[in-house]
Coordinates of N, CA and C in Angstrom, one line a residue:
M1 N 72.2 118.9 117.4 CA 72.8 119.7 116.3 C 74.2 120.1 116.5
N2 N 74.5 120.4 117.8 CA 75.8 120.9 118.1 C 76.8 119.7 118.0
R3 N 76.4 118.5 118.4 CA 77.3 117.4 118.3 C 77.7 117.0 116.9
S4 N 76.7 117.1 116.0 CA 76.9 116.8 114.6 C 77.9 117.8 114.0
A5 N 77.7 119.1 114.3 CA 78.6 120.1 113.8 C 80.0 119.9 114.3
S6 N 80.2 119.6 115.5 CA 81.5 119.3 116.0 C 82.1 118.1 115.4
A7 N 81.3 117.1 115.1 CA 81.8 115.9 114.5 C 82.3 116.2 113.1
I8 N 81.5 117.0 112.4 CA 81.9 117.4 111.0 C 83.2 118.2 111.0
T9 N 83.3 119.1 112.0 CA 84.5 119.9 112.1 C 85.7 119.0 112.4
F10 N 85.5 118.0 113.3 CA 86.6 117.1 113.6 C 87.0 116.2 112.4
L11 N 86.0 115.7 111.7 CA 86.3 114.9 110.5 C 87.0 115.7 109.4
S12 N 86.6 117.0 109.3 CA 87.2 117.9 108.3 C 88.7 118.1 108.7
F13 N 89.0 118.3 109.9 CA 90.3 118.5 110.4 C 91.2 117.2 110.1
I14 N 90.7 116.1 110.4 CA 91.4 114.8 110.1 C 91.6 114.7 108.6
F15 N 90.7 115.0 107.8 CA 90.8 114.9 106.3 C 91.9 115.8 105.8
I16 N 91.9 117.1 106.3 CA 93.0 118.0 105.9 C 94.3 117.6 106.4
L17 N 94.4 117.0 107.6 CA 95.7 116.5 108.1 C 96.2 115.4 107.2
L18 N 95.4 114.4 106.9 CA 95.8 113.3 106.0 C 96.2 113.8 104.6
C19 N 95.5 114.8 104.1 CA 95.9 115.3 102.8 C 97.3 116.0 102.8
S20 N 97.6 116.6 103.9 CA 98.9 117.3 104.0 C 100.0 116.3 104.1
F21 N 99.8 115.1 104.8 CA 100.8 114.1 104.8 C 101.0 113.5 103.5
T22 N 100.0 113.3 102.7 CA 100.1 112.7 101.4 C 100.9 113.6 100.4
V23 N 100.6 114.9 100.5 CA 101.4 115.9 99.7 C 102.8 115.9 100.1
S24 N 103.2 115.8 101.3 CA 104.5 115.8 101.8 C 105.2 114.5 101.3
A25 N 104.6 113.4 101.4 CA 105.1 112.1 100.9 C 105.4 112.1 99.4
T26 N 104.5 112.7 98.7 CA 104.6 112.8 97.2 C 105.8 113.7 96.9
E27 N 106.0 114.8 97.6 CA 107.1 115.7 97.3 C 108.4 114.9 97.6
Q28 N 108.5 114.2 98.7 CA 109.7 113.5 99.1 C 110.0 112.4 98.0
G29 N 109.0 111.7 97.5 CA 109.1 110.7 96.5 C 109.7 111.3 95.2
Q30 N 109.2 112.5 94.9 CA 109.8 113.1 93.7 C 111.2 113.5 93.9
Q31 N 111.6 114.0 95.1 CA 112.9 114.4 95.3 C 113.9 113.1 95.3
R32 N 113.4 112.0 95.9 CA 114.2 110.8 95.8 C 114.4 110.3 94.4
R33 N 113.3 110.4 93.6 CA 113.4 110.0 92.2 C 114.4 110.8 91.5
E34 N 114.3 112.2 91.6 CA 115.2 113.1 91.0 C 116.7 112.8 91.4
A35 N 116.9 112.6 92.7 CA 118.3 112.3 93.2 C 118.8 111.0 92.6
R36 N 117.9 110.0 92.5 CA 118.4 108.7 91.9 C 118.7 108.9 90.5
D37 N 117.9 109.6 89.7 CA 118.2 109.8 88.3 C 119.5 110.6 88.1
T38 N 119.8 111.5 89.0 CA 121.0 112.3 89.0 C 122.2 111.4 89.2
R39 N 122.1 110.5 90.2 CA 123.2 109.5 90.4 C 123.4 108.6 89.3
Q40 N 122.3 108.1 88.7 CA 122.4 107.2 87.6 C 123.0 107.9 86.3
D41 N 122.6 109.1 86.1 CA 123.2 109.8 84.9 C 124.7 110.1 85.2
T42 N 125.1 110.4 86.4 CA 126.5 110.6 86.7 C 127.3 109.3 86.5
R43 N 126.7 108.2 86.9 CA 127.4 106.9 86.7 C 127.7 106.7 85.2
E44 N 126.7 106.9 84.4 CA 126.9 106.6 83.0 C 127.9 107.6 82.4
A45 N 127.8 108.9 82.8 CA 128.8 109.9 82.3 C 130.2 109.6 82.7
S46 N 130.3 109.1 84.0 CA 131.7 108.9 84.5 C 132.3 107.6 83.8
R47 N 131.5 106.6 83.5 CA 132.0 105.5 82.7 C 132.5 105.9 81.4
H48 N 131.7 106.8 80.7 CA 132.1 107.3 79.4 C 133.4 108.1 79.5
V49 N 133.5 108.9 80.5 CA 134.7 109.7 80.6 C 135.9 108.8 80.8
K50 N 135.8 107.8 81.7 CA 136.9 106.9 81.9 C 137.3 106.1 80.6
Q51 N 136.3 105.6 79.9 CA 136.6 104.9 78.7 C 137.2 105.7 77.7
T52 N 136.8 107.0 77.5 CA 137.4 107.9 76.6 C 138.8 108.2 77.0
C53 N 139.1 108.4 78.3 CA 140.4 108.7 78.8 C 141.4 107.5 78.5
V54 N 140.9 106.3 78.7 CA 141.7 105.1 78.5 C 142.0 104.9 77.0
V55 N 141.0 105.1 76.2 CA 141.2 104.9 74.7 C 142.1 106.0 74.2
N56 N 142.0 107.2 74.6 CA 142.9 108.3 74.1 C 144.2 108.2 74.7
N57 N 144.4 107.4 75.8 CA 145.7 107.3 76.5 C 146.2 108.7 76.9
N58 N 145.3 109.5 77.4 CA 145.8 110.9 77.8 C 146.5 110.8 79.2
Q59 N 146.1 109.9 80.0 CA 146.6 109.8 81.4 C 146.9 108.4 81.7
S60 N 147.5 108.1 82.9 CA 147.6 106.8 83.3 C 146.3 106.2 83.7
N61 N 146.2 104.9 83.9 CA 144.9 104.3 84.3 C 144.5 104.8 85.6
H62 N 145.5 105.0 86.5 CA 145.2 105.5 87.9 C 144.5 106.9 87.8
D63 N 145.1 107.7 87.0 CA 144.5 109.1 86.8 C 143.1 109.0 86.2
C64 N 142.9 108.1 85.3 CA 141.5 108.0 84.7 C 140.5 107.5 85.8
R65 N 141.0 106.6 86.6 CA 140.1 106.1 87.7 C 139.8 107.2 88.7
Q66 N 140.8 108.0 89.0 CA 140.6 109.2 89.9 C 139.6 110.2 89.3
D67 N 139.7 110.4 88.0 CA 138.7 111.3 87.4 C 137.3 110.8 87.5
K68 N 137.2 109.4 87.3 CA 135.8 108.8 87.4 C 135.3 108.9 88.8
R69 N 136.2 108.6 89.8 CA 135.8 108.7 91.2 C 135.3 110.1 91.6
Q70 N 136.1 111.1 91.1 CA 135.7 112.5 91.5 C 134.4 112.9 90.8
M71 N 134.2 112.4 89.6 CA 132.9 112.8 88.9 C 131.8 112.1 89.6
K72 N 131.9 110.8 90.1 CA 130.9 110.1 90.8 C 130.6 110.8 92.1
Q73 N 131.6 111.2 92.8 CA 131.5 111.9 94.1 C 130.7 113.2 93.9
A74 N 131.0 113.9 92.9 CA 130.3 115.2 92.6 C 128.8 114.9 92.3
G75 N 128.5 113.8 91.6 CA 127.1 113.4 91.4 C 126.4 113.1 92.6
R76 N 127.1 112.3 93.5 CA 126.5 112.0 94.8 C 126.1 113.2 95.6
Q77 N 127.1 114.2 95.6 CA 126.8 115.4 96.4 C 125.6 116.2 95.8
K78 N 125.6 116.2 94.5 CA 124.4 116.9 93.8 C 123.1 116.2 94.2
A79 N 123.1 114.9 94.2 CA 121.9 114.1 94.6 C 121.5 114.4 96.1
R80 N 122.5 114.5 97.0 CA 122.2 114.9 98.3 C 121.6 116.3 98.4
D81 N 122.2 117.2 97.7 CA 121.6 118.6 97.7 C 120.1 118.6 97.2
I82 N 119.8 117.8 96.3 CA 118.4 117.7 95.8 C 117.5 117.1 96.9
K83 N 118.0 116.0 97.5 CA 117.2 115.2 98.4 C 117.0 115.9 99.8
Y84 N 118.0 116.6 100.3 CA 117.9 117.2 101.6 C 117.8 118.6 101.6

């Protein structure tokens, strides 16, 4: 009887351990997905900003590119903040 009780306790411990790994992996997956979505949204928005800048001829092409780069870099940093 004692051996079966210890076996059940051991199996319960293994089950709980495996469940905790699964939960952790799921949370990491959600964070990666959210970070990826943030980067993709930033890319689309930065393209739109550059196109609008070029069409309106508000700045030189160089300045429009710089605005796009800065916006993308800010999006990357936001994604890093979400992920880590």
